[in-house]
mmCIF file of C-alpha atoms and ligand atoms in Angstrom:
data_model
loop_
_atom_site.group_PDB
_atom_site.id
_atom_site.type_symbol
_atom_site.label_atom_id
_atom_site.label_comp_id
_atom_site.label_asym_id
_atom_site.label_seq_id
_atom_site.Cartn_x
_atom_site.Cartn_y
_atom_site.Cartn_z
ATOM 1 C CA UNK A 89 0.000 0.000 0.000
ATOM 2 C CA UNK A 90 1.664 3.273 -1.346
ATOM 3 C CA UNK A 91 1.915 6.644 0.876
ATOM 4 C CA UNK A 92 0.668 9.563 1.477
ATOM 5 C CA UNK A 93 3.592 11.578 -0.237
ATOM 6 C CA UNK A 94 3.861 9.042 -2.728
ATOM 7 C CA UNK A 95 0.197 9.353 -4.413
ATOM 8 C CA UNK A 96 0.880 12.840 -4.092
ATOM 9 C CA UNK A 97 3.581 12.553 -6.372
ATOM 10 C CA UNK A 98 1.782 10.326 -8.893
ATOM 11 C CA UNK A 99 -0.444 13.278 -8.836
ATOM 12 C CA UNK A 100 1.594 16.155 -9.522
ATOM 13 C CA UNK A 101 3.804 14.172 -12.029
ATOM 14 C CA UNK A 102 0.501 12.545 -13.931
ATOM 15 C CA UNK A 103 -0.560 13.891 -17.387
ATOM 16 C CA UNK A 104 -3.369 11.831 -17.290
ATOM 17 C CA UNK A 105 -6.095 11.780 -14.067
ATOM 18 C CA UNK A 106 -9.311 10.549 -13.803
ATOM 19 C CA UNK A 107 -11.328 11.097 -10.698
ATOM 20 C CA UNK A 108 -14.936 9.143 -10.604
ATOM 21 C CA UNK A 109 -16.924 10.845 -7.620
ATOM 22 C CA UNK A 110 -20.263 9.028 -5.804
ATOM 23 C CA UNK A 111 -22.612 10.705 -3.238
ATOM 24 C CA UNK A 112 -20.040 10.869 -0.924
ATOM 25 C CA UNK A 113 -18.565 13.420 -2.345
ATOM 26 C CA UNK A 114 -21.782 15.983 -1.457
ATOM 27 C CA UNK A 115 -22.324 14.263 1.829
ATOM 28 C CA UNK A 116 -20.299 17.152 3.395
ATOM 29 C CA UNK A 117 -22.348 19.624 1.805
ATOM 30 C CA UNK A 118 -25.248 18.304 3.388
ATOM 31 C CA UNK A 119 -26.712 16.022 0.524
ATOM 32 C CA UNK A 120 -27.711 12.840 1.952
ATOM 33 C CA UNK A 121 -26.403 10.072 0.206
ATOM 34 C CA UNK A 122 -27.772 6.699 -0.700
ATOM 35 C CA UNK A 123 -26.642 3.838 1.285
ATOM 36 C CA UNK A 124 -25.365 5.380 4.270
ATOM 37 C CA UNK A 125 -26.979 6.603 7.594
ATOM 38 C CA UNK A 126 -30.065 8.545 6.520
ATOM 39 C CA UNK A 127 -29.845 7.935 3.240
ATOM 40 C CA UNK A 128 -33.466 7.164 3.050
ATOM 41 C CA UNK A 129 -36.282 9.440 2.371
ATOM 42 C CA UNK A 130 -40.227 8.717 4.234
ATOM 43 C CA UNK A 131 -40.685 5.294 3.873
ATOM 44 C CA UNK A 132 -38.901 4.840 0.679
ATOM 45 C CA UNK A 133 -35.888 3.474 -0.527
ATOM 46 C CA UNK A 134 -34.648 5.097 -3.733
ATOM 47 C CA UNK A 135 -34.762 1.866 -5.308
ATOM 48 C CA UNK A 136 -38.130 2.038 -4.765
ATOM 49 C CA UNK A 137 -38.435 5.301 -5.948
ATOM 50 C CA UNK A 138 -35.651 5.743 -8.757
ATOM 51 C CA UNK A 139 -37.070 3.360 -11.413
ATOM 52 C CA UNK A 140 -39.429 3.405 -14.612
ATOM 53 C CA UNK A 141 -41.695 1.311 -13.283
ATOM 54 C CA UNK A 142 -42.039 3.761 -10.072
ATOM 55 C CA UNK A 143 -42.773 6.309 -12.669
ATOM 56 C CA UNK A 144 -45.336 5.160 -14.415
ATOM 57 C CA UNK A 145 -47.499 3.429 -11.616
ATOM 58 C CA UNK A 146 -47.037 7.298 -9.513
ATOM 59 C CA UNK A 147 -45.050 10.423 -11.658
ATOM 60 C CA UNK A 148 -46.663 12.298 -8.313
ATOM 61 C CA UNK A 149 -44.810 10.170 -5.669
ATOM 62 C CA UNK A 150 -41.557 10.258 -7.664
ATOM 63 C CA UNK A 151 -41.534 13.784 -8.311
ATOM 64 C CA UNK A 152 -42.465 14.488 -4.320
ATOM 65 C CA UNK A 153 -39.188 12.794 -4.084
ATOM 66 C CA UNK A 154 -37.207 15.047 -6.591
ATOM 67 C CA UNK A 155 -38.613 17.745 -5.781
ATOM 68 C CA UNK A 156 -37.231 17.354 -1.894
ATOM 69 C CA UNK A 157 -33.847 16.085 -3.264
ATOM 70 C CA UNK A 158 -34.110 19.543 -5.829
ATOM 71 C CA UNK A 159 -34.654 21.452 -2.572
ATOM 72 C CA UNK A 160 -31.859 19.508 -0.676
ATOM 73 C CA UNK A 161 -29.593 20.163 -3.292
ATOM 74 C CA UNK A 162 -30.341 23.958 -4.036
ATOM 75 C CA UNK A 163 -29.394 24.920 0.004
ATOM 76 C CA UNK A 164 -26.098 23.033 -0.673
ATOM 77 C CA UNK A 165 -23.096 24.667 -1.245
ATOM 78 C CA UNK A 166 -19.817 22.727 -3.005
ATOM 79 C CA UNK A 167 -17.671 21.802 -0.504
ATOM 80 C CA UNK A 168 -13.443 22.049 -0.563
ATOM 81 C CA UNK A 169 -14.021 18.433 -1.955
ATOM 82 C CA UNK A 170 -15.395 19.994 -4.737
ATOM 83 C CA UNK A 171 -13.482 22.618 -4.761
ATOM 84 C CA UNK A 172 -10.224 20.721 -4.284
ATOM 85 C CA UNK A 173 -11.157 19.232 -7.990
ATOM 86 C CA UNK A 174 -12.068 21.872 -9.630
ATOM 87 C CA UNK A 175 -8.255 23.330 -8.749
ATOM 88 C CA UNK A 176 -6.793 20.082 -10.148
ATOM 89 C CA UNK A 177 -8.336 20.073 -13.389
ATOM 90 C CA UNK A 178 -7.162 23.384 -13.917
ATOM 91 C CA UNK A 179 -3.354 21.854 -12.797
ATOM 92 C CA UNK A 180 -3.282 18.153 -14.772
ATOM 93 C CA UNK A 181 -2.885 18.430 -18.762
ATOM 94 C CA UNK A 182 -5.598 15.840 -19.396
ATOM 95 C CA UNK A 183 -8.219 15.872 -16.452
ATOM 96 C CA UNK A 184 -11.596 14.266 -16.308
ATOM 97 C CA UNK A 185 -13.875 14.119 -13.885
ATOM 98 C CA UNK A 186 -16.625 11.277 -14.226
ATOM 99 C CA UNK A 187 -19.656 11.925 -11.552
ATOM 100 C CA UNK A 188 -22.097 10.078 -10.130
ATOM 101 C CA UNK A 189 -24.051 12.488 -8.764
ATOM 102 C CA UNK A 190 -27.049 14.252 -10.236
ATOM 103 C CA UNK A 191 -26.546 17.509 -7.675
ATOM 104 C CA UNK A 192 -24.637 20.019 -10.003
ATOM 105 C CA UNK A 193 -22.107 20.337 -7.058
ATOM 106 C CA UNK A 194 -18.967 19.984 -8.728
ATOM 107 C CA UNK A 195 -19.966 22.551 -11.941
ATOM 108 C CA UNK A 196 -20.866 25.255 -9.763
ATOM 109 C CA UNK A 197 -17.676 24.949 -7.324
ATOM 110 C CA UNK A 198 -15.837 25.387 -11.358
ATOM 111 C CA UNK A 199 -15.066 22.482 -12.830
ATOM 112 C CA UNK A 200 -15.330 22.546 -16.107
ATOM 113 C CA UNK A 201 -15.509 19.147 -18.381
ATOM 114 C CA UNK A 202 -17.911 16.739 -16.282
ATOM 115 C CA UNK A 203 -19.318 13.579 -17.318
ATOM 116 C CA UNK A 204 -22.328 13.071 -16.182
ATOM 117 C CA UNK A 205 -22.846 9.463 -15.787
ATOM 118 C CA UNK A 206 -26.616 9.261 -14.203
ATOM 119 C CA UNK A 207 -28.116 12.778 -15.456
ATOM 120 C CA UNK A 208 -28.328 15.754 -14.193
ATOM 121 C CA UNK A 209 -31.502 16.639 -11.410
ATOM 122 C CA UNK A 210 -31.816 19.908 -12.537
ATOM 123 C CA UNK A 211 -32.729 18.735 -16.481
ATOM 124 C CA UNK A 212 -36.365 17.982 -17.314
ATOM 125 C CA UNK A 213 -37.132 15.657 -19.827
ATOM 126 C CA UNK A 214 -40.469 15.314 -21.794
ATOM 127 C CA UNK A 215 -41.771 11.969 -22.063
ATOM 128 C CA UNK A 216 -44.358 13.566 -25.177
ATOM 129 C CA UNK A 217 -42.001 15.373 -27.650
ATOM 130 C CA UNK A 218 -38.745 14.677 -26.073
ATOM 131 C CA UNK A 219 -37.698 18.514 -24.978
ATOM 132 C CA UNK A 220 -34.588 18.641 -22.525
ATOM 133 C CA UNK A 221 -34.978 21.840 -20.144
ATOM 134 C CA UNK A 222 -33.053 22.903 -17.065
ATOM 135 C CA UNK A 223 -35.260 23.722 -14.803
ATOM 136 C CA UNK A 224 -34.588 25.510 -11.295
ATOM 137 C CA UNK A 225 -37.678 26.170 -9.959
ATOM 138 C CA UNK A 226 -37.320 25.273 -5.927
ATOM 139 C CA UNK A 227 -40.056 23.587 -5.594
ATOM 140 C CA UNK A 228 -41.377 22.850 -8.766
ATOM 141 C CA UNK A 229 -44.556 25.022 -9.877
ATOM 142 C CA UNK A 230 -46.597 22.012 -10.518
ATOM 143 C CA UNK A 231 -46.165 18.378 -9.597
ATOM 144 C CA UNK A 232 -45.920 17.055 -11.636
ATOM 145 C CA UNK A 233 -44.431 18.887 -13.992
ATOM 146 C CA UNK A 234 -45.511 18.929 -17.589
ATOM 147 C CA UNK A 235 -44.407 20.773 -21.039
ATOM 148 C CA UNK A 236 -45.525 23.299 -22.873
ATOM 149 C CA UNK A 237 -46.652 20.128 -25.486
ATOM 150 C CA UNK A 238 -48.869 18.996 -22.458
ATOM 151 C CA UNK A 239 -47.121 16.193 -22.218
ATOM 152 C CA UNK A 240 -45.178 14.810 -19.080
ATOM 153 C CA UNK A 241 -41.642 15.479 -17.486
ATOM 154 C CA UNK A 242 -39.708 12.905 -16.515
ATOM 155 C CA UNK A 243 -36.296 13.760 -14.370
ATOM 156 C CA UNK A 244 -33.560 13.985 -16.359
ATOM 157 C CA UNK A 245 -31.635 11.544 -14.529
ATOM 158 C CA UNK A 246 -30.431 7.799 -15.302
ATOM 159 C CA UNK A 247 -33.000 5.549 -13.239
ATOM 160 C CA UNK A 248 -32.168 1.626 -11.978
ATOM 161 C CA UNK A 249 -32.749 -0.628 -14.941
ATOM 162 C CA UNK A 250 -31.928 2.405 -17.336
ATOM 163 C CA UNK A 251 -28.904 2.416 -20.162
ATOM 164 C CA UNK A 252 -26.290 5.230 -19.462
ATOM 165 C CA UNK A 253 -26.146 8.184 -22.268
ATOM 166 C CA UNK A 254 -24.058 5.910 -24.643
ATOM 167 C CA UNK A 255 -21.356 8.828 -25.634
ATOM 168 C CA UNK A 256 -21.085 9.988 -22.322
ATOM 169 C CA UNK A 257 -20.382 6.312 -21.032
ATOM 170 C CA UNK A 258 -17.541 5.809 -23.806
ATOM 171 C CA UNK A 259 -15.840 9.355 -22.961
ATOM 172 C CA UNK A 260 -15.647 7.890 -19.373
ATOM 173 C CA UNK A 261 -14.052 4.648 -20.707
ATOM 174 C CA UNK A 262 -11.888 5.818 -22.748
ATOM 175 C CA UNK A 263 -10.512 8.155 -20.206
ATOM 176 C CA UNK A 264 -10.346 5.713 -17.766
ATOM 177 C CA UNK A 265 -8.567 3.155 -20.026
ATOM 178 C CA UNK A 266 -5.599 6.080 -20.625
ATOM 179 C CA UNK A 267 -5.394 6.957 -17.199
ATOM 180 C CA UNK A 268 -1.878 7.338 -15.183
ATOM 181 C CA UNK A 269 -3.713 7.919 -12.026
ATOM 182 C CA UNK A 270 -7.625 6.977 -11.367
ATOM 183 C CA UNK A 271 -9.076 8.718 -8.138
ATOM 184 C CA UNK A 272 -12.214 7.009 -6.568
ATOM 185 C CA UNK A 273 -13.770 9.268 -4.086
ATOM 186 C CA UNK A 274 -17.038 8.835 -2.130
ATOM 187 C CA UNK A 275 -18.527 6.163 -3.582
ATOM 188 C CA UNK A 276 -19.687 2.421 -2.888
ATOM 189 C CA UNK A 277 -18.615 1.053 -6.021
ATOM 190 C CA UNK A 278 -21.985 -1.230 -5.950
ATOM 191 C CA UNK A 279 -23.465 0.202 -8.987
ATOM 192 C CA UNK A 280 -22.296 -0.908 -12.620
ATOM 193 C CA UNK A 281 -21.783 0.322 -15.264
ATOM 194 C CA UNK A 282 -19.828 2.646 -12.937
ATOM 195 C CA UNK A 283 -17.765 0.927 -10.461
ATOM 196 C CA UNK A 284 -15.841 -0.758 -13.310
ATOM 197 C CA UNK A 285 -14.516 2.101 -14.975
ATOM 198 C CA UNK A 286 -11.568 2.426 -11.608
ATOM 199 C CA UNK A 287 -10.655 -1.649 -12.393
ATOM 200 C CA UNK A 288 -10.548 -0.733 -16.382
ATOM 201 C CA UNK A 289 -8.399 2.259 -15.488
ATOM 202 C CA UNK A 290 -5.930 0.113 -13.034
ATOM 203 C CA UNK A 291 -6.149 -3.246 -15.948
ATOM 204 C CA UNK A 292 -4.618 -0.720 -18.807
ATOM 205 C CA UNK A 293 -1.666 0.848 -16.193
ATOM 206 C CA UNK A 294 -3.245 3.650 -14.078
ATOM 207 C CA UNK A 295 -2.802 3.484 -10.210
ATOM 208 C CA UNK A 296 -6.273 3.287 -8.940
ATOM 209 C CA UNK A 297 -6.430 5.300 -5.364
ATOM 210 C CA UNK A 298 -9.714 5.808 -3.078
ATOM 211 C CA UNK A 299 -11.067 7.676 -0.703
ATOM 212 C CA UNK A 300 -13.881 6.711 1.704
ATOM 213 C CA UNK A 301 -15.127 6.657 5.448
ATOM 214 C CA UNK A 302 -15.031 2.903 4.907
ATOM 215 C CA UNK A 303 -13.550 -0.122 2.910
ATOM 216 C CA UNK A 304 -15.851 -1.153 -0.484
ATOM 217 C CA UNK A 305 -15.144 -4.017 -3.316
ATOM 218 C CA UNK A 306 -12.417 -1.913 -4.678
ATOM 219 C CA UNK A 307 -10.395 -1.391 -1.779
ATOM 220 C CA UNK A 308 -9.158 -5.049 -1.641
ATOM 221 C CA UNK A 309 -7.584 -3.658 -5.584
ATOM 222 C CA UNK A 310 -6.758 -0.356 -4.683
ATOM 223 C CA UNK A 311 -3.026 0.714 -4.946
ATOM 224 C CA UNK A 312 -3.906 2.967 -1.881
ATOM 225 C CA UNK A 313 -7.101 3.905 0.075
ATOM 226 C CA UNK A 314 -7.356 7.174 2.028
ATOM 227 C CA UNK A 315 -10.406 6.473 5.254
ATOM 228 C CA UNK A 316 -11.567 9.853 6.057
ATOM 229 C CA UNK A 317 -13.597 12.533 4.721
ATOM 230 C CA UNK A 318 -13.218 13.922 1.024
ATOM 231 C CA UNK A 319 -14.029 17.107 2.139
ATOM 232 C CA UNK A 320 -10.876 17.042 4.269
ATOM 233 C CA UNK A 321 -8.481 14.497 2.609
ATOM 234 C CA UNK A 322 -8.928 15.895 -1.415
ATOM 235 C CA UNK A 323 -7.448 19.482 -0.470
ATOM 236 C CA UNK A 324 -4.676 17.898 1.282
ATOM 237 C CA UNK A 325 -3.931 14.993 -1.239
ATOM 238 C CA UNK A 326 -3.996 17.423 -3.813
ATOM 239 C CA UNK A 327 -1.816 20.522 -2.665
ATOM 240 C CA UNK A 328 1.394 19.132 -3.669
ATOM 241 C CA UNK A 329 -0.384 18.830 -7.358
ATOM 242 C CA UNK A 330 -2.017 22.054 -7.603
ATOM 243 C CA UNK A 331 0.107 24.290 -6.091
ATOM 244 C CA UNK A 332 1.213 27.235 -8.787
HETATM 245 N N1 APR B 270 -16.193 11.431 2.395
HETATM 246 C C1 APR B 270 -15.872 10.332 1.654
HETATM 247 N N2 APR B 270 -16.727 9.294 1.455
HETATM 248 C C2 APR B 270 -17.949 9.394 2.018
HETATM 249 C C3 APR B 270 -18.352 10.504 2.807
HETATM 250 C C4 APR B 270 -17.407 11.551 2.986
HETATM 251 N N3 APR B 270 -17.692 12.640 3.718
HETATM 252 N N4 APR B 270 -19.624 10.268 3.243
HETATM 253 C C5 APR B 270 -20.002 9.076 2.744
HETATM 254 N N5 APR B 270 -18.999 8.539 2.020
HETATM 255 C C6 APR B 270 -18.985 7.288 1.266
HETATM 256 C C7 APR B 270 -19.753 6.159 1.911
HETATM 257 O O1 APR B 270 -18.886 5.407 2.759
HETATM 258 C C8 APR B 270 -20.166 5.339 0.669
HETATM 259 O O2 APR B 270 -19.131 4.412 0.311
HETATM 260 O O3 APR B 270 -19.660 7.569 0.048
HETATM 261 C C9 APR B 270 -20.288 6.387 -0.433
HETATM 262 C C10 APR B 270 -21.727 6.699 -0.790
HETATM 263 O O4 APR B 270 -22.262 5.543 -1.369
HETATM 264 P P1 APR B 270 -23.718 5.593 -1.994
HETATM 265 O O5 APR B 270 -24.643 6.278 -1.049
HETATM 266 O O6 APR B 270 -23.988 4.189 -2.454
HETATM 267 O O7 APR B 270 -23.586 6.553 -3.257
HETATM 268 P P2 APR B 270 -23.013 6.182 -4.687
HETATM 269 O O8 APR B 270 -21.858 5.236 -4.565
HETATM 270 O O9 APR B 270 -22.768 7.472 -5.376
HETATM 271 O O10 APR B 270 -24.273 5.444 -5.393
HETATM 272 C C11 APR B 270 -24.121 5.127 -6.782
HETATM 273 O O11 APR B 270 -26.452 4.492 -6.876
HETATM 274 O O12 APR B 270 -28.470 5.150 -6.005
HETATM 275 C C12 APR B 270 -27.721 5.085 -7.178
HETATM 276 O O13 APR B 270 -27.715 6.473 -9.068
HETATM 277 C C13 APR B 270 -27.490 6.468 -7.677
HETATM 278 O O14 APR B 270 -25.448 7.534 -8.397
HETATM 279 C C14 APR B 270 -26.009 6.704 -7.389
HETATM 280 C C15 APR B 270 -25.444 5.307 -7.463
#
């Protein structure tokens, strides 16, 4: 298991970093994530909630859910997590930044090229003639929400069951399978197609290293995992890369 000062040389020496963020990431901001302590919402899991099928047997239910995340979400600020990443891209030649997350957090604490593996909360979609709108209305003016086609919105995000935006999936693979050094930070690495992408990255050469409050199935592959908070470790882990 590699140190501290030795990732952070990987880091300010790399070309080529990839950092794949989960709800963790936000937690610190006050965005509740999925699996962890209060990660659920009334009686609902978002399991329950977060699917097609939950859709169309009650768009009312599942946007009452959106609608409190939207809420959540809007009061949040980014974090120096967020923050911390946003100062690296602007440091390593070839940065990406694959996300989880459907909060926005890491665009408006400045970084730049996201890809936005499971949608984007603030994006309606129209199930009638397709329209994609960012919408910010906290709370939504009607739930739920429909277009000016009268038909339905949908939440532009990717639900269980659904296929990932195709191109945005193959930017994220391709960066991750040309990646010197693959950051994993704040998430469970339980949900595919995502949690892959760090073992594709470390299969073609890149050293894969995490950061969580606890161990997950990629920490047994990991060439080092930081346990604390990403809100506290990233600025740290990352000074001796973005410093001028
Ligand atoms: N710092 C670092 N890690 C943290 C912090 C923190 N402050 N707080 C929580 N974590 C870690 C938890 O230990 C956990 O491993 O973040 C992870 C959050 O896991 P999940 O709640 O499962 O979130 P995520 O991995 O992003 O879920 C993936 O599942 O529900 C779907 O589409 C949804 O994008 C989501 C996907």
């Amino acid at each position: 298991m590699a140190e501290w000062e030795t990732i952070q040389g990987w880091l300010a020496e790399a070309e080529r970093v990839v950092v794949l963020t989960g709800a963790g990431i936000s937690a610190e901001s006050g965005v509740p994530t999925f699996r962890g302590a209060g990660g659920l919402w009334r009686q609902h899991r978002p399991e329950d909630l977060a699917t097609p099928e939950a859709f169309a047997r009650g768009p009312r239910l599942v946007w009452e859910w959106y609608d409190w995340r939207r809420a959540r979400v809007a009061k949040a600020e980014p974090n120096p997590g967020h923050l911390a990443l946003a100062q690296l891209e602007r440091r390593v030649p070839d940065f990406t930044l694959i996300t989880q997350n459907v909060d926005g957090l890491h665009q408006r604490a400045g970084s730049q090229r996201v890809l936005k593996l499971h949608g984007d909360i603030w994006t309606l979609h129209c199930l009638g003639c397709g329209l994609e709108e960012t919408n910010h209305d906290v709370p939504l003016r009607e739930i739920p929400p429909r277009c000016s086609c009268g038909g339905l919105f949908r939440p532009g995000v990717i639900w269980f069951g659904e296929a990932l935006p195709a191109d945005v999936l193959r930017h994220a693979m391709e960066a991750a399978a040309h990646a010197q050094v693959f950051l994993v930070v704040g998430t469970s690495a339980v949900v595919q197609p995502a949690a892959s992408l760090p073992l594709l990255a470390q299969q073609n050469g890149a050293k894969l290293v995490e950061i969580n409050l606890e161990e997950t199935p990629l920490s047994a592959q990991a060439d080092a995992s930081f346990w604390g908070k990403a809100g506290e470790l990233l600025p740290r882990l990352l000074e001796a890369a973005v410093k001028p």
